[in-house]
CSV table of C-alpha atoms (C1' of nucleotides) in Angstrom, one decimal:
chain,number,residue,atom,x,y,z
A,1124,MET,CA,-3.1,17.6,13.6
A,1125,ALA,CA,-1.3,16.6,10.6
A,1126,GLU,CA,-1.8,18.4,7.2
A,1127,PRO,CA,-0.5,16.3,4.7
A,1128,ALA,CA,0.5,18.0,1.3
A,1129,ASP,CA,1.6,16.1,-1.9
A,1130,ASP,CA,3.7,18.0,-4.1
A,1131,ALA,CA,2.7,17.1,-7.5
A,1132,GLU,CA,5.5,17.8,-9.8
A,1133,ASP,CA,4.7,18.8,-13.1
A,1134,GLY,CA,7.8,20.3,-14.6
A,1135,GLU,CA,8.9,20.1,-18.1
A,1136,ASP,CA,10.8,17.2,-20.0
A,1137,LYS,CA,9.3,13.8,-19.6
A,1138,ILE,CA,5.9,15.6,-19.7
A,1139,ALA,CA,6.6,17.8,-22.9
A,1140,LYS,CA,8.2,14.7,-24.6
A,1141,LYS,CA,5.0,12.6,-23.8
A,1142,ALA,CA,2.6,15.5,-24.7
A,1143,ARG,CA,4.5,15.9,-28.3
A,1144,LEU,CA,4.0,12.1,-28.7
A,1145,GLU,CA,0.3,11.8,-27.6
A,1146,GLN,CA,-0.7,15.3,-29.0
A,1147,LEU,CA,-2.0,16.5,-25.8
A,1148,GLU,CA,-1.6,19.6,-23.9
A,1149,PRO,CA,1.2,18.8,-21.4
A,1150,MET,CA,-1.3,19.5,-18.6
A,1151,GLU,CA,-3.6,17.1,-20.0
A,1152,ILE,CA,-0.6,14.7,-19.4
A,1153,VAL,CA,-0.4,15.8,-16.0
A,1154,GLN,CA,-3.9,15.2,-15.4
A,1155,ILE,CA,-3.7,11.4,-16.8
A,1156,TYR,CA,-0.8,10.7,-14.6
A,1157,THR,CA,-2.3,12.1,-11.3
A,1158,ASP,CA,-5.6,10.4,-11.9
A,1159,SER,CA,-4.0,7.0,-12.2
A,1160,TYR,CA,-1.6,7.7,-9.2
A,1161,HIS,CA,-4.9,8.6,-7.2
A,1162,ARG,CA,-6.4,5.4,-7.9
A,1163,SER,CA,-3.5,3.4,-6.9
A,1164,MET,CA,-3.2,5.4,-3.8
A,1165,ASP,CA,-7.1,4.6,-2.8
A,1166,MET,CA,-6.5,1.2,-3.3
A,1167,LEU,CA,-3.8,1.0,-1.3
A,1168,ASN,CA,-5.8,2.9,1.6
A,1169,ILE,CA,-3.8,5.6,1.6
A,1170,ARG,CA,-5.5,8.9,2.9
A,1171,HIS,CA,-5.7,12.0,0.6
A,1172,PRO,CA,-3.6,14.9,1.0
A,1173,SER,CA,-5.3,18.2,2.2
A,1174,ILE,CA,-3.8,19.7,-0.8
A,1175,GLU,CA,-1.8,18.8,-3.8
A,1176,PRO,CA,-0.2,22.1,-5.3
A,1177,ARG,CA,1.5,22.1,-8.5
A,1178,ALA,CA,4.5,23.8,-9.5
A,1179,SER,CA,3.1,25.3,-12.7
A,1180,GLY,CA,0.7,27.1,-10.5
A,1181,HIS,CA,3.0,28.7,-8.4
A,1182,ILE,CA,5.3,30.3,-10.6
A,1183,ILE,CA,4.7,34.0,-9.1
A,1184,GLU,CA,5.8,32.6,-5.6
A,1185,GLN,CA,8.7,30.8,-7.0
A,1186,ILE,CA,10.0,34.2,-8.8
A,1187,LYS,CA,9.6,36.1,-5.6
A,1188,MET,CA,11.5,33.6,-3.7
A,1189,THR,CA,14.3,33.9,-6.2
A,1190,GLN,CA,14.1,37.7,-6.0
A,1191,ASP,CA,14.3,37.4,-2.0
A,1192,ILE,CA,17.5,35.3,-2.5
A,1193,ILE,CA,19.2,37.7,-5.1
A,1194,ASP,CA,18.3,40.6,-2.7
A,1195,ASN,CA,19.9,38.8,0.0
A,1196,GLY,CA,23.0,38.2,-2.1
A,1197,PHE,CA,23.0,34.7,-2.3
A,1198,ALA,CA,22.3,34.1,-6.0
A,1199,TYR,CA,23.4,35.6,-9.3
A,1200,GLU,CA,21.9,36.4,-12.7
A,1201,VAL,CA,23.8,35.5,-16.0
A,1202,ASN,CA,22.2,35.7,-19.2
A,1203,GLY,CA,18.8,35.5,-18.0
A,1204,SER,CA,19.4,32.6,-15.7
A,1205,VAL,CA,19.7,32.6,-12.1
A,1206,TYR,CA,21.9,30.7,-9.9
A,1207,PHE,CA,22.3,29.9,-6.3
A,1208,ASP,CA,26.0,30.9,-5.2
A,1209,VAL,CA,26.5,27.7,-2.7
A,1210,VAL,CA,30.0,28.8,-1.9
A,1211,LYS,CA,28.7,32.3,-0.8
A,1212,TYR,CA,26.0,30.4,1.2
A,1213,ASN,CA,28.6,28.3,2.7
A,1214,SER,CA,30.6,30.9,4.2
A,1215,SER,CA,27.9,31.7,6.2
A,1216,ASN,CA,26.0,28.7,6.6
A,1217,ASN,CA,26.4,24.8,6.4
A,1218,TYR,CA,25.7,23.5,3.1
A,1219,GLY,CA,25.7,19.7,3.3
A,1220,LYS,CA,24.4,19.6,6.8
A,1221,LEU,CA,21.6,17.2,5.8
A,1222,SER,CA,23.3,14.7,3.5
A,1223,GLY,CA,26.7,14.9,5.5
A,1224,ARG,CA,28.4,16.2,2.2
A,1225,VAL,CA,31.4,18.4,2.6
A,1226,LEU,CA,31.5,21.3,0.3
A,1227,ASP,CA,35.4,21.3,-0.5
A,1228,GLU,CA,35.1,17.9,-1.6
A,1229,LEU,CA,32.2,18.5,-3.5
A,1230,LEU,CA,33.9,21.0,-5.4
A,1231,GLU,CA,37.3,18.8,-6.0
A,1232,ASN,CA,34.7,16.3,-7.3
A,1233,THR,CA,32.9,18.3,-9.8
A,1234,ARG,CA,33.2,17.3,-13.2
A,1235,ASP,CA,33.7,19.4,-16.3
A,1236,LEU,CA,29.8,19.0,-17.8
A,1237,ALA,CA,27.9,20.7,-20.8
A,1238,GLY,CA,25.9,23.8,-19.7
A,1239,GLN,CA,27.9,24.5,-16.4
A,1240,GLU,CA,29.8,27.6,-17.9
A,1241,GLU,CA,27.4,30.2,-16.7
A,1242,LYS,CA,27.8,28.9,-13.0
A,1243,ARG,CA,30.4,30.5,-11.0
A,1244,ASN,CA,30.9,26.8,-9.3
A,1245,GLY,CA,29.8,23.3,-10.5
A,1246,VAL,CA,27.9,23.1,-7.1
A,1247,ASP,CA,25.7,26.0,-8.1
A,1248,PHE,CA,22.2,25.3,-8.9
A,1249,ALA,CA,19.4,27.1,-11.0
A,1250,LEU,CA,16.6,28.8,-9.3
A,1251,TRP,CA,15.5,30.2,-12.8
A,1252,LYS,CA,16.3,29.0,-16.1
A,1253,LYS,CA,16.2,31.3,-19.3
A,1254,ALA,CA,14.1,28.8,-21.9
A,1255,GLU,CA,15.1,27.6,-25.3
A,1256,PRO,CA,12.8,28.3,-28.0
A,1257,GLU,CA,11.5,24.9,-28.4
A,1258,HIS,CA,10.7,24.7,-24.6
A,1259,ILE,CA,7.0,24.4,-24.1
A,1260,MET,CA,6.6,25.7,-20.5
A,1261,LYS,CA,7.7,28.9,-20.1
A,1262,TRP,CA,6.7,32.0,-18.2
A,1263,PRO,CA,7.7,35.8,-18.1
A,1264,SER,CA,10.1,36.9,-15.2
A,1265,PRO,CA,12.4,39.9,-14.6
A,1266,TRP,CA,14.9,37.9,-15.8
A,1267,SER,CA,13.9,36.1,-18.8
A,1268,LEU,CA,11.2,34.0,-20.5
A,1269,GLY,CA,11.9,30.9,-18.7
A,1270,PHE,CA,11.1,28.1,-16.1
A,1271,PRO,CA,11.9,27.8,-12.4
A,1272,GLY,CA,14.6,25.5,-11.2
A,1273,TRP,CA,13.5,22.2,-9.7
A,1274,HIS,CA,14.3,22.6,-6.2
A,1275,LEU,CA,12.4,25.8,-5.8
A,1276,GLU,CA,9.1,24.5,-6.3
A,1277,CYS,CA,9.2,22.4,-3.1
A,1278,SER,CA,10.4,25.4,-1.0
A,1279,THR,CA,7.7,28.1,-2.3
A,1280,MET,CA,4.8,25.3,-2.1
A,1281,SER,CA,5.6,24.0,1.4
A,1282,ALA,CA,6.3,27.5,2.6
A,1283,LYS,CA,2.9,28.7,1.3
A,1284,TYR,CA,0.6,25.8,2.7
A,1285,LEU,CA,2.5,24.6,5.5
A,1286,GLY,CA,4.2,27.5,6.9
A,1287,ASP,CA,7.9,28.4,6.7
A,1288,TYR,CA,8.8,26.2,9.3
A,1289,PHE,CA,6.9,22.8,9.2
A,1290,ASP,CA,7.1,19.6,11.3
A,1291,ILE,CA,7.8,16.8,8.8
A,1292,HIS,CA,9.1,16.5,5.0
A,1293,GLY,CA,9.1,12.8,3.5
A,1294,GLY,CA,10.6,11.5,0.4
A,1295,GLY,CA,12.7,8.9,-1.3
A,1296,MET,CA,16.5,8.7,-0.1
A,1297,ASP,CA,17.6,9.4,-3.7
A,1298,LEU,CA,16.3,13.0,-3.2
A,1299,LEU,CA,17.9,13.5,0.0
A,1300,PHE,CA,20.9,15.1,-2.2
A,1301,PRO,CA,21.0,17.5,-3.7
A,1302,HIS,CA,17.3,18.2,-3.7
A,1303,HIS,CA,16.6,18.3,-0.1
A,1304,GLU,CA,19.9,19.9,0.5
A,1305,CYS,CA,19.0,22.7,-1.7
A,1306,GLU,CA,15.7,23.3,-0.3
A,1307,ILE,CA,17.4,23.8,3.1
A,1308,ALA,CA,19.7,26.2,1.3
A,1309,GLN,CA,17.1,28.2,-0.2
A,1310,SER,CA,14.9,28.8,2.8
A,1311,GLN,CA,18.0,29.9,5.0
A,1312,ALA,CA,18.9,32.2,2.3
A,1313,ALA,CA,15.5,33.8,1.6
A,1314,ASN,CA,14.0,33.8,5.3
A,1315,GLY,CA,17.2,32.8,7.6
A,1316,LYS,CA,15.1,29.7,8.7
A,1317,ASP,CA,15.4,25.9,8.3
A,1318,PRO,CA,12.2,24.7,6.7
A,1319,VAL,CA,11.7,21.5,8.2
A,1320,LYS,CA,12.0,19.9,11.7
A,1321,TYR,CA,12.2,16.1,10.7
A,1322,TRP,CA,13.1,14.6,7.6
A,1323,ILE,CA,12.0,11.3,6.9
A,1324,HIS,CA,13.5,9.4,3.9
A,1325,ASN,CA,12.5,5.9,2.6
A,1326,ASN,CA,14.7,3.6,1.0
A,1327,MET,CA,14.5,2.2,-2.4
A,1328,ILE,CA,12.8,-0.9,-4.0
A,1329,THR,CA,14.6,-4.0,-5.5
A,1330,ILE,CA,13.1,-6.9,-7.3
A,1331,ASP,CA,14.6,-10.3,-6.6
A,1332,GLY,CA,17.6,-8.3,-5.1
A,1333,GLN,CA,18.1,-6.4,-8.1
A,1334,LYS,CA,17.4,-2.6,-8.5
A,1335,MET,CA,14.2,-2.0,-10.3
A,1336,SER,CA,14.6,-0.4,-13.6
A,1337,LYS,CA,13.2,-0.3,-16.9
A,1338,SER,CA,16.4,-1.6,-18.5
A,1339,LEU,CA,16.7,-4.9,-16.6
A,1340,GLY,CA,12.9,-5.6,-17.4
A,1341,ASN,CA,12.0,-5.8,-14.2
A,1342,PHE,CA,10.1,-2.9,-13.3
A,1343,ILE,CA,6.7,-3.5,-11.8
A,1344,THR,CA,4.1,-0.8,-11.6
A,1345,LEU,CA,1.2,-1.0,-9.0
A,1346,GLU,CA,-1.5,-1.8,-11.5
A,1347,GLU,CA,0.6,-4.5,-12.7
A,1348,LEU,CA,0.8,-6.0,-9.0
A,1349,PHE,CA,-2.7,-5.5,-8.7
A,1350,ALA,CA,-3.6,-7.2,-11.8
A,1351,GLY,CA,-0.9,-9.9,-11.6
A,1352,SER,CA,-0.2,-9.0,-15.1
A,1353,HIS,CA,3.8,-9.3,-15.3
A,1354,LYS,CA,6.2,-11.9,-16.2
A,1355,LEU,CA,7.6,-12.2,-12.7
A,1356,LEU,CA,4.2,-12.5,-10.9
A,1357,SER,CA,2.3,-15.7,-10.7
A,1358,GLN,CA,-0.8,-14.2,-9.7
A,1359,ALA,CA,-2.7,-10.8,-8.7
A,1360,PHE,CA,-1.8,-9.5,-5.4
A,1361,GLU,CA,-4.4,-7.3,-3.4
A,1362,PRO,CA,-3.6,-3.8,-2.6
A,1363,GLY,CA,-3.9,-4.8,1.0
A,1364,THR,CA,-1.5,-7.6,0.8
A,1365,VAL,CA,1.2,-5.1,-0.9
A,1366,ARG,CA,0.6,-2.4,1.6
A,1367,PHE,CA,1.3,-5.0,4.3
A,1368,PHE,CA,4.2,-6.6,2.8
A,1369,ILE,CA,5.7,-3.0,2.7
A,1370,LEU,CA,4.7,-2.5,6.3
A,1371,GLN,CA,6.6,-5.7,7.2
A,1372,ALA,CA,9.8,-4.0,6.2
A,1373,HIS,CA,11.3,-1.0,8.0
A,1374,TYR,CA,11.1,2.2,6.1
A,1375,ARG,CA,14.7,2.9,5.8
A,1376,GLY,CA,15.8,-0.4,4.6
A,1377,THR,CA,15.5,-1.6,0.9
A,1378,LEU,CA,12.5,-3.5,0.2
A,1379,ASP,CA,12.9,-6.5,-1.8
A,1380,PHE,CA,9.8,-7.4,-4.0
A,1381,SER,CA,9.4,-11.1,-5.0
A,1382,ASN,CA,6.8,-13.4,-5.8
A,1383,THR,CA,7.4,-15.8,-3.1
A,1384,ALA,CA,7.8,-12.8,-0.7
A,1385,LEU,CA,4.2,-11.4,-1.5
A,1386,GLU,CA,2.8,-14.8,-1.4
A,1387,ALA,CA,4.2,-15.2,2.1
A,1388,ALA,CA,3.0,-11.7,3.0
A,1389,GLU,CA,-0.5,-12.8,1.5
A,1390,LYS,CA,-0.8,-15.6,3.9
A,1391,GLY,CA,0.5,-13.9,6.8
A,1392,LEU,CA,-2.0,-11.2,6.5
A,1393,ASN,CA,-4.9,-13.4,6.4
A,1394,LYS,CA,-3.7,-15.1,9.4
A,1395,LEU,CA,-3.9,-11.5,11.3
A,1396,LEU,CA,-6.9,-10.1,9.4
A,1397,ASN,CA,-8.9,-13.5,10.7
A,1398,GLY,CA,-7.4,-13.3,14.1
A,1399,ILE,CA,-8.8,-9.8,14.3
A,1400,ILE,CA,-12.4,-10.9,13.1
A,1401,LEU,CA,-12.2,-13.9,15.5
A,1402,ALA,CA,-11.3,-11.4,18.6
A,1403,LYS,CA,-14.6,-9.9,18.5
A,1404,LYS,CA,-16.4,-13.1,19.2
A,1405,ILE,CA,-14.3,-15.0,21.6
A,1406,ALA,CA,-15.5,-16.0,25.0
A,1407,THR,CA,-14.2,-14.4,28.1
A,1408,ALA,CA,-13.3,-15.8,31.5
A,1409,ASP,CA,-12.8,-14.5,35.0
A,1410,ASN,CA,-9.2,-14.1,34.5
A,1411,SER,CA,-6.5,-13.8,31.8
A,1412,THR,CA,-3.3,-15.9,31.1
A,1413,SER,CA,-1.9,-13.3,29.2
A,1414,ASN,CA,-0.6,-9.8,30.1
A,1415,ILE,CA,-2.7,-7.6,27.4
A,1416,ALA,CA,-1.7,-4.4,29.1
A,1417,LYS,CA,2.3,-5.2,28.3
A,1418,LEU,CA,1.4,-6.2,24.8
A,1419,ARG,CA,-0.1,-2.7,24.2
A,1420,GLU,CA,3.0,-1.1,25.5
A,1421,GLU,CA,5.0,-3.2,23.3
A,1422,CYS,CA,3.0,-1.9,20.5
A,1423,ILE,CA,3.4,1.7,21.3
A,1424,LYS,CA,7.1,1.2,21.9
A,1425,ALA,CA,7.4,-0.4,18.7
A,1426,ILE,CA,5.8,2.5,16.6
A,1427,SER,CA,7.4,5.0,18.7
A,1428,ASP,CA,10.7,3.9,17.8
A,1429,ASP,CA,11.0,5.5,14.4
A,1430,PHE,CA,8.0,4.0,12.8
A,1431,ASN,CA,9.5,0.4,13.3
A,1432,THR,CA,6.3,-1.2,11.9
A,1433,PRO,CA,7.8,-5.0,11.6
A,1434,VAL,CA,8.4,-4.9,15.1
A,1435,LEU,CA,4.8,-3.7,15.7
A,1436,ILE,CA,3.5,-6.3,13.4
A,1437,SER,CA,5.4,-9.0,15.1
A,1438,HIS,CA,3.6,-8.0,18.2
A,1439,LEU,CA,0.0,-8.1,16.4
A,1440,PHE,CA,0.9,-11.6,15.6
A,1441,GLU,CA,1.4,-12.5,19.3
A,1442,ALA,CA,-2.0,-11.0,19.8
A,1443,VAL,CA,-3.2,-13.2,17.0
A,1444,ARG,CA,-1.7,-16.2,18.8
A,1445,ILE,CA,-3.4,-15.1,22.2
A,1446,THR,CA,-6.8,-14.8,20.3
A,1447,ASN,CA,-6.5,-18.2,18.4
A,1448,SER,CA,-5.4,-20.1,21.8
A,1449,VAL,CA,-8.4,-18.5,23.8
A,1450,ASN,CA,-10.8,-19.8,21.2
A,1451,ALA,CA,-8.8,-23.2,21.2
A,1452,GLY,CA,-9.7,-23.4,25.1
A,1453,GLU,CA,-6.1,-23.5,25.9
A,1454,GLU,CA,-5.9,-20.0,27.3
A,1455,SER,CA,-8.4,-17.6,28.8
A,1456,ILE,CA,-9.2,-14.1,28.9
A,1457,SER,CA,-11.0,-11.5,31.1
A,1458,LYS,CA,-13.7,-9.1,29.7
A,1459,ASP,CA,-11.8,-5.9,30.4
A,1460,ASP,CA,-8.7,-8.0,28.7
A,1461,LEU,CA,-10.7,-8.7,25.6
A,1462,LYS,CA,-11.9,-5.4,25.3
A,1463,SER,CA,-8.3,-4.1,25.4
A,1464,LEU,CA,-7.3,-6.9,23.0
A,1465,ASN,CA,-9.9,-5.7,20.5
A,1466,SER,CA,-8.7,-2.1,21.1
A,1467,ILE,CA,-4.9,-3.3,20.0
A,1468,PHE,CA,-6.1,-4.2,16.6
A,1469,GLU,CA,-8.4,-1.7,16.1
A,1470,ASP,CA,-5.8,1.0,17.0
A,1471,PHE,CA,-2.7,-0.3,15.6
A,1472,ALA,CA,-3.8,-2.8,13.0
A,1473,VAL,CA,-6.7,-1.0,11.4
A,1474,ASP,CA,-6.1,2.6,12.3
A,1475,ILE,CA,-2.5,3.1,12.2
A,1476,LEU,CA,-1.2,0.4,9.9
A,1477,GLY,CA,-4.5,0.8,7.7
A,1478,LEU,CA,-4.9,-3.0,7.4
A,1479,SER,CA,-8.4,-4.4,7.1
A,1480,LYS,CA,-10.4,-7.2,5.7
A,1481,ASN,CA,-12.3,-6.4,2.2
A,1482,GLN,CA,-15.7,-5.9,2.7
A,1483,ASN,CA,-16.8,-8.7,0.2
A,1484,GLN,CA,-18.2,-11.2,2.2
A,1485,GLN,CA,-20.3,-9.4,5.1
A,1486,GLY,CA,-24.2,-9.3,4.8
A,1487,ASP,CA,-24.8,-10.6,1.3
A,1488,ASN,CA,-28.6,-11.1,1.1
A,1489,LEU,CA,-27.9,-13.8,-1.6
A,1490,MET,CA,-24.9,-15.7,-0.6
A,1491,ASP,CA,-25.7,-15.9,3.2
A,1492,PRO,CA,-28.7,-17.9,2.7
A,1493,LEU,CA,-27.4,-19.8,0.0
A,1494,MET,CA,-24.3,-20.9,1.8
A,1495,ASP,CA,-26.5,-21.6,4.7
A,1496,LEU,CA,-28.4,-24.1,2.4
A,1497,ILE,CA,-25.3,-25.8,1.0
A,1498,LEU,CA,-23.7,-26.5,4.5
A,1499,ASP,CA,-27.0,-27.6,5.7
A,1500,ILE,CA,-26.8,-30.6,3.1
A,1501,ARG,CA,-23.3,-31.0,3.8
A,1502,GLN,CA,-23.9,-31.3,7.3
A,1503,GLU,CA,-26.8,-33.9,6.9
A,1504,SER,CA,-24.6,-36.4,4.4
A,1505,ARG,CA,-21.8,-36.2,7.2
A,1506,ALA,CA,-24.2,-37.1,9.8
A,1507,ASN,CA,-25.2,-40.0,7.3
A,1508,LYS,CA,-21.6,-40.9,6.9
A,1509,ASP,CA,-21.9,-40.0,3.4
A,1510,PHE,CA,-18.6,-38.6,2.9
A,1511,ALA,CA,-18.4,-38.7,-0.7
A,1512,THR,CA,-21.1,-36.1,-0.8
A,1513,SER,CA,-19.8,-33.9,1.9
A,1514,ASP,CA,-16.2,-34.0,0.5
A,1515,LYS,CA,-17.5,-33.0,-2.9
A,1516,ILE,CA,-19.3,-30.1,-1.8
A,1517,ARG,CA,-16.5,-29.0,0.1
A,1518,ASP,CA,-14.1,-29.6,-3.0
A,1519,VAL,CA,-16.2,-27.6,-5.3
A,1520,LEU,CA,-16.4,-24.8,-2.7
A,1521,SER,CA,-12.8,-24.6,-2.4
A,1522,LYS,CA,-12.4,-24.4,-6.3
A,1523,LEU,CA,-14.7,-21.4,-6.1
A,1524,ASN,CA,-12.2,-19.8,-3.4
A,1525,ILE,CA,-14.7,-20.5,-0.4
A,1526,THR,CA,-13.0,-22.1,2.7
A,1527,THR,CA,-14.9,-24.3,4.9
A,1528,LYS,CA,-13.9,-25.3,8.5
A,1529,ASP,CA,-15.7,-27.6,10.6
A,1530,GLU,CA,-15.9,-26.5,14.0
A,1531,ASP,CA,-17.8,-27.5,17.2
A,1532,GLY,CA,-20.8,-25.4,16.5
A,1533,GLY,CA,-21.1,-26.3,13.0
A,1534,THR,CA,-19.2,-25.4,9.7
A,1535,SER,CA,-18.1,-22.0,9.0
A,1536,TRP,CA,-16.9,-20.6,5.8
A,1537,SER,CA,-15.1,-17.7,4.4
A,1538,TYR,CA,-14.4,-16.3,0.9
A,1539,GLU,CA,-11.1,-14.9,-0.5
A,1540,GLY,CA,-12.1,-13.0,-3.8
B,1073,G,C1',36.9,7.6,-8.6
B,1074,G,C1',34.6,10.1,-4.2
B,1075,U,C1',31.0,10.0,-0.2
B,1076,C,C1',27.3,7.1,2.3
B,1077,G,C1',24.6,2.7,3.4
B,1078,G,C1',23.8,-2.8,3.2
B,1079,U,C1',25.5,-8.2,3.2
B,1080,U,C1',21.1,-12.3,8.9
B,1081,G,C1',18.5,-19.4,9.0
B,1082,G,C1',15.1,-22.9,2.7
B,1083,C,C1',12.6,-17.4,1.7
B,1084,C,C1',10.9,-12.4,3.5
B,1085,G,C1',12.3,-9.6,7.5
B,1086,A,C1',13.6,-7.3,13.0
B,1087,G,C1',17.8,-6.5,15.9
B,1088,C,C1',22.0,-0.9,18.2
B,1089,G,C1',27.0,-5.7,23.4
B,1090,G,C1',24.8,-10.4,27.5
B,1091,U,C1',17.7,-12.8,26.8
B,1092,U,C1',13.1,-17.2,21.6
B,1093,A,C1',11.9,-11.1,17.0
B,1094,G,C1',8.0,-12.1,13.7
B,1095,G,C1',5.9,-14.2,8.9
B,1096,C,C1',6.1,-17.7,5.0
B,1097,A,C1',8.2,-22.6,4.1
B,1098,C,C1',9.3,-27.7,6.0
B,1099,U,C1',8.9,-31.9,10.0
B,1100,G,C1',6.6,-34.2,14.1
B,1101,G,C1',2.2,-34.0,17.5
B,1102,U,C1',-2.7,-32.7,19.3
B,1103,C,C1',-7.7,-32.0,17.0
B,1104,U,C1',-10.9,-34.1,12.6
B,1105,G,C1',-14.7,-39.3,9.3
B,1106,C,C1',-10.6,-37.2,6.3
B,1107,A,C1',-9.2,-32.2,5.6
B,1108,A,C1',-8.7,-27.0,6.6
B,1109,A,C1',-7.9,-23.8,10.5
B,1110,A,C1',-5.8,-23.6,15.2
B,1111,C,C1',-2.6,-24.9,19.1
B,1112,C,C1',2.1,-27.3,20.9
B,1113,A,C1',7.1,-28.7,19.5
B,1114,G,C1',11.3,-29.0,16.1
B,1115,C,C1',14.7,-26.7,12.3
B,1116,U,C1',17.7,-21.7,14.9
B,1117,A,C1',21.3,-17.9,11.2
B,1118,C,C1',24.3,-13.6,11.4
B,1119,A,C1',29.5,-12.7,4.1
B,1120,G,C1',35.0,-13.8,5.0
B,1121,C,C1',39.6,-12.7,8.0
B,1122,G,C1',41.6,-10.4,12.1
B,1123,G,C1',41.1,-7.4,16.7
B,1124,U,C1',38.5,-4.9,21.3
B,1125,U,C1',35.7,-7.2,25.5
B,1126,C,C1',34.3,-11.6,31.1
B,1127,A,C1',30.7,-11.4,26.9
B,1128,A,C1',30.0,-9.4,19.6
B,1129,A,C1',25.1,-10.5,14.6
B,1130,U,C1',25.6,-5.9,17.5
B,1131,C,C1',32.0,-2.2,18.6
B,1132,C,C1',36.9,-1.6,15.4
B,1133,G,C1',40.2,-2.7,11.0
B,1134,C,C1',40.8,-5.2,6.2
B,1135,U,C1',38.6,-8.2,2.0
B,1136,A,C1',34.7,-9.6,-1.2
B,1137,C,C1',30.4,-8.5,-3.2
B,1138,C,C1',25.6,-5.3,-3.7
B,1139,G,C1',23.3,-0.5,-3.8
B,1140,A,C1',22.3,4.9,-3.5
B,1141,C,C1',24.2,9.9,-4.5
B,1142,C,C1',28.0,12.7,-6.5
B,1143,U,C1',24.6,13.7,-14.3
B,1144,C,C1',20.4,21.7,-14.0
B,1145,C,C1',16.5,14.6,-14.0
B,1146,A,C1',11.8,15.9,-11.8
RNA sequence: GGUCGGUUGGCCGAGCGGUUAGGCACUGGUCUGCAAAACCAGCUACAGCGGUUCAAAUCCGCUACCGACCUCCA
């Protein structure tokens, strides 16, 4: 059973600056960002974590872990600050095993930087820092009035809520070193264990091939993406489209956002979702022209192969192709296979990838009878060869984002709100 | 400068030594009153230069670009 925990980093600096600027309490700023983050996650159909602990609520645990590391001889205190002794740690452990760094090379490379003079070596990192007078968020500790080091919060909170050895730790590739490397060192130094079984690092995002950065002016927020309010975007993109777009690339590769790529994703997703809906109502035959069981195996293989979502999606499009071909009378499917086909869509597209049609057109008391009436009138004019009227109806509906399709049994419609 | 990773067709994006990835766009065909959708077919690439191999987008080397990290920033 997965027990997701999302670590809300509510540390100093940016938050403190913002708080001074807005004349609010630091924790009010944290709340504003947390709320906005939750809204975006909800829209993207991302499930809520079981717990979202905050670093500032776990000062006691962080002080204890610091003390444990000192007691075990892997940290030292200087002027009220406590530093992790990386060189000593490395003599009995392997600092760099996650990121592939070699300590000797790191030591050679370390530059002389301000604020380093307290440390024995440049590679050492702070477990506890004594606060300067202007520092807003600070707490008493055995060493000083201060605040915990950055790497410590993850170690203490994950250990508290997930146990001191848990299955999966995620995060961006930019955190691999030094942050995650230090988490391992802290856990080893405190209790002699690796904290994590599997590390999953996702790659970074680029915009039109360039890295996303505020200075380049190509920084796009999720809110802007959903609203279409950015100069690089020609339109708003549904959260579902953004989700699908992200899943079409592997998480370990860089993801390149662009307007054209998002437009392509929107069309592709539409095709997929229409296929899923259609598969629920196509006719069955005595036998099948496609191997549905094999298709399911391919899907399992793809997602089992380091979450290869792009390959999984390519198999789902094969399922859509089969659905459409059956619908067009060019292929056939048995009753059992259709059931299996629908469960492929349900299991992989809906449950695993979290893709589903927006519920803005089903069972509308006003829309449905109105559309029945309009399409009925159009059908009559077509029967009378009054194509001027029938085309006018179709054109106006099209402008309202209602697409009509003339099929054998009548005209169907769909609304892309 | 150091370490690591990337460079795939018009665009996005899989691929881990031999087989059509997939999506979008485009072209032709079927269907349609005309469309749309759908189906069928076509376009079919691996940064450059060498090397290994019966066989390389895939392995090795060099070059050129791009990026991440190495900045007590969470």
